Every structure is written in C-alpha cells, then in structure tokens.
C-alpha positions as semicolon CSV with decimal commas, in nm:
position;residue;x (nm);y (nm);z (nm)
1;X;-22,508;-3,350;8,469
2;X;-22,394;-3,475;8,152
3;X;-22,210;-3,764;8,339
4;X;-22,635;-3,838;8,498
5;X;-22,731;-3,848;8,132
6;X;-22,474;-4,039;7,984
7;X;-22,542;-4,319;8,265
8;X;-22,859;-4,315;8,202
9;X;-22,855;-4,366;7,900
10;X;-22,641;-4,645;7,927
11;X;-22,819;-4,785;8,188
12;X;-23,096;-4,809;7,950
13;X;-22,999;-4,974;7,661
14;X;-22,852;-5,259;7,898
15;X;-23,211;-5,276;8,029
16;X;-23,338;-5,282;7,651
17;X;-23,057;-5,529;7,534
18;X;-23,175;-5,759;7,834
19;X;-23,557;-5,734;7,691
20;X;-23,450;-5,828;7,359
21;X;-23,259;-6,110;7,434
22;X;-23,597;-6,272;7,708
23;X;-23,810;-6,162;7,409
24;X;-23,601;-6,385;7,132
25;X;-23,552;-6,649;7,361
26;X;-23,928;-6,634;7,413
27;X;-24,036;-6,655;7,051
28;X;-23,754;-6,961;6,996
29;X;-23,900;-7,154;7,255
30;X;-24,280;-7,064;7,180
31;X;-24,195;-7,180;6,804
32;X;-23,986;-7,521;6,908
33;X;-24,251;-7,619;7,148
34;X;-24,534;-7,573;6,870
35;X;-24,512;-8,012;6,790
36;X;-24,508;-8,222;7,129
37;X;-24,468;-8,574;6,914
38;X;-24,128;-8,638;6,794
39;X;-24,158;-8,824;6,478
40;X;-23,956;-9,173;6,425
41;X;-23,642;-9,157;6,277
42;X;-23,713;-9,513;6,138
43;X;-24,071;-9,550;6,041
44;X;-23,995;-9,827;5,833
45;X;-24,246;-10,138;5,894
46;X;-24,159;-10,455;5,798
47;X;-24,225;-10,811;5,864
48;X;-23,978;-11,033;6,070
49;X;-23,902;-11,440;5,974
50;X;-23,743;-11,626;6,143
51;X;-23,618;-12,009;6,020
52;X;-23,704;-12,300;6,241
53;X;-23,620;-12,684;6,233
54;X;-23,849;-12,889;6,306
55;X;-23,795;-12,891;6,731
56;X;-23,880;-12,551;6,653
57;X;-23,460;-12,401;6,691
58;X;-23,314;-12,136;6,486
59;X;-23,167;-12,267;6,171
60;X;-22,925;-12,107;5,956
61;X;-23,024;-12,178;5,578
62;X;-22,720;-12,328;5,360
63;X;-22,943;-12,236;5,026
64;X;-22,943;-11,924;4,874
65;X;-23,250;-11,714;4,951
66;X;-23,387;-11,446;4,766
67;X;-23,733;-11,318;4,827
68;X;-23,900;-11,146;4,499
69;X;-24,251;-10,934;4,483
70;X;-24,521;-10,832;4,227
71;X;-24,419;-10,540;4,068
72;X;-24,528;-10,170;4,154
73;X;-24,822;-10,177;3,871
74;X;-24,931;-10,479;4,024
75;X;-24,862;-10,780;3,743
76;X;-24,695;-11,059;3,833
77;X;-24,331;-11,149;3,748
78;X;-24,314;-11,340;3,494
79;X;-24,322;-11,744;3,510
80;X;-23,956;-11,817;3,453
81;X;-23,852;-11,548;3,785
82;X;-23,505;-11,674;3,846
83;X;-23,430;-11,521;3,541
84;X;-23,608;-11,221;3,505
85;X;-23,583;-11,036;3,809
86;X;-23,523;-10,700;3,809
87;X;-23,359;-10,468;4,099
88;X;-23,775;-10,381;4,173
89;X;-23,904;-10,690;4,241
90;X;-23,613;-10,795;4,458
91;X;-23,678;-10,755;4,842
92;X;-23,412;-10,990;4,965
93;X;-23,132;-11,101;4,811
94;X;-22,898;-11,395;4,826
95;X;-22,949;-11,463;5,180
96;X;-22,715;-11,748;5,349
97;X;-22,604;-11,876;5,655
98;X;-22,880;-11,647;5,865
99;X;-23,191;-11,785;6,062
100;X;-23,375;-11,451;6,020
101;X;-23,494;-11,205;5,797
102;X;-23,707;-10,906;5,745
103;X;-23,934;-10,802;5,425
104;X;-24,101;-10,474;5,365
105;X;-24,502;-10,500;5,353
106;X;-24,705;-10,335;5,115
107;X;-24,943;-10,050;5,266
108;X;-25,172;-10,061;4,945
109;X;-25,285;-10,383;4,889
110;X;-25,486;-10,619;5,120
111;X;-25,235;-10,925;4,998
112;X;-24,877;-10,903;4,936
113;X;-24,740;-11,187;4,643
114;X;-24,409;-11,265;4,760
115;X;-24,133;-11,546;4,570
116;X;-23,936;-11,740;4,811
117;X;-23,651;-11,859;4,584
118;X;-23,390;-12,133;4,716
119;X;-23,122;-12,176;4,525
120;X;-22,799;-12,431;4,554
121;X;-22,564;-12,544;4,304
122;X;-22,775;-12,827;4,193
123;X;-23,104;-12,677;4,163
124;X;-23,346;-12,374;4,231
125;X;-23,712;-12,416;4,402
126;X;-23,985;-12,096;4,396
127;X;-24,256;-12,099;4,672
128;X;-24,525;-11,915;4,657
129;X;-24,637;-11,689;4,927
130;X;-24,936;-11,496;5,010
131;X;-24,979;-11,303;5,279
132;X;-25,372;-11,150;5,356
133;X;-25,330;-10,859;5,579
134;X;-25,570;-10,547;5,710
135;X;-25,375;-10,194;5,684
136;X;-25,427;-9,958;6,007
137;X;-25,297;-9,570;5,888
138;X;-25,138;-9,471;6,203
139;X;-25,213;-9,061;6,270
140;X;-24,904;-8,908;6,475
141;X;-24,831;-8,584;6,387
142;X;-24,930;-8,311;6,101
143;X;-24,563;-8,333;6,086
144;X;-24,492;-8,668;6,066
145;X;-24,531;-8,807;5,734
146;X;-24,806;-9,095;5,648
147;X;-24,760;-9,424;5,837
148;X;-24,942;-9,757;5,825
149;X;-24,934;-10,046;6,066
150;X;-25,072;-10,378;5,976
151;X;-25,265;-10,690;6,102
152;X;-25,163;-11,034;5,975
153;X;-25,466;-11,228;5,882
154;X;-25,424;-11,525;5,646
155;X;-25,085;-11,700;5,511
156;X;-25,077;-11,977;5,247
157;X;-24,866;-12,071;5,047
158;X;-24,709;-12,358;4,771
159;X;-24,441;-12,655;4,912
160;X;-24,136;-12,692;4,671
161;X;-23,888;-12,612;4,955
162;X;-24,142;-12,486;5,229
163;X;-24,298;-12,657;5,488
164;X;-24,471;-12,497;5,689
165;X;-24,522;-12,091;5,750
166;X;-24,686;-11,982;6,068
167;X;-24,775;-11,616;6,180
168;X;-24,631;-11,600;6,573
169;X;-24,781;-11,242;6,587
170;X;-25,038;-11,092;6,377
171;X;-24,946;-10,765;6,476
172;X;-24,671;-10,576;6,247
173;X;-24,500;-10,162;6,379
174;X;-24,213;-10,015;6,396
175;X;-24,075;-10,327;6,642
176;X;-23,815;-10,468;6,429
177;X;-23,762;-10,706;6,755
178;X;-24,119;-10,908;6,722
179;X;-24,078;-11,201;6,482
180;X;-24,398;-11,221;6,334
181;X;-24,329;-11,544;6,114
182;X;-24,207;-11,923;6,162
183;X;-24,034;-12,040;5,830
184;X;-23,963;-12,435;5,818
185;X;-23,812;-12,551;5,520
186;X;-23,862;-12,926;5,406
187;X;-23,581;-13,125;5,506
188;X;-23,418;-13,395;5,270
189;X;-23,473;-13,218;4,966
C-alpha cells in the first residue's frame, strides 16, 4: 500500500509539473502577442538627392559639399556660414565624388532653410534652399514612438552654383530607395 501511495503521489506532481509548465507557456505567449505591429528598426525619414547633368545622368560632384540648416531655436546662421558653422547646423558634410545624398527633414516646421555650400580650392558658393512641405504624423503603435511622414510641396531656391532643383516625388517615408530630388549644378563655373 505504501508503494500505491508513493506512486501516486508521484504520479501527481508530474501531472502538476506538466500544468505549470502549459500555464507559463500560456501567460508568455498571451503577454508577447499583446502588440501585432512590429515597430521599425529605422524610422529615420529623410529626403533623397540625387545630382544630374544636364542629359539628366548621375554626376559625381568634384566640389566639396556640405549642406548646413537653421539652428534648433530657429535663427538663421549667421551671414558669413562657411565660417561659423557649428557641429548643429551641419547635416552633410564634405561630400565628394558621390551623385547622391540624403538630408534629414524637419517634422516641426512647414519649411526647412537648408545651405548648399560648394567649396573648391579656388572659391566657395552658398545656395539657398527652401523647401515648403506638409507634415503627416504617422500612428503605428502605442509602442512605437512618434513618427511623421511628409509631402513635398514647393522648392526654390538662389543660383550661385545651382541650377536647377526639381522634386521627382513629393512623397517622403521610411524608403530610403525613392529619390525625391533632381540637383543640377551650373556648369562652367
């Protein structure tokens, strides 16, 4: 009798370790399954340029770019920028020998100041950009943290070393594949 017992009890606890375990496993899964939307790893939106000659092919600058902004508290950099730019108003720097960039956009201000700079040994020329835009907040998840997408609207800009800048697609996400600008630089300059 004491050998019945001693099974059953055994028997049991096996029974109640197997409960335990379904009802853990149970509560884990219930817990993990709580958010369906995965949030993006890179939820970085920016803008995409791209340089163009004039038949409208990829061209490789041979300046120096940098690419300077307003600052955070919105006044401008001062007039003389190539030599008073600080580490927070540069969004691009020293850029050679590429045919395409990107830029962060702003997600607070309908119009984003930007300073194209070209520099060579000879001389330096600032362009003036502005870009007009319309900010969309973009809802995903409770646990996804604030995002913004954006609708190109207006560009203009000044023509030191700039000849052109046309918006290819008005519509800026997280697709760091869509070029969303056409940059041609004057030529003979």
């Amino acid at each position: 009798m004491d050998k019945q017992i001693r099974q059953g009890m055994l028997e049991k606890s096996r029974w109640l370790g197997v409960v335990v375990v379904l009802l853990t496993s149970l509560t884990l899964s219930v817990i993990s399954s709580c958010s369906t939307i995965d949030c993006p790893v890179q939820n970085i939106v920016s803008v995409q340029y791209e340089i163009r000659d004039k038949a409208g092919n990829a061209l490789p600058i041979t300046d120096t770019l940098s690419v300077a902004t307003t600052r955070n508290d919105g006044n401008n950099i001062l007039l003389e920028i190539t030599t008073h730019l600080t580490d927070r108003d540069v969004v691009l720097n020293r850029l050679t020998g590429e045919s395409a960039f990107s830029l962060p956009i702003s997600y607070n201000h309908p119009e984003d100041i930007l300073y194209f700079i070209f520099a060579d040994s000879v001389k330096t020329l600032v362009d003036t950009v502005w870009v007009k835009k319309d900010d969309i907040p973009r809802f995903e998840s409770v646990d996804c943290s604030a995002a913004f997408f954006h609708e190109l609207t207006n560009v203009r800009h000044t023509h030191h070393a700039i000849d052109s800048l046309v918006i290819v697609n008005t519509s800026v996400t997280y697709d760091v594949q869509t070029v969303h600008f056409y940059l041609y630089p004057k030529t003979g300059n």
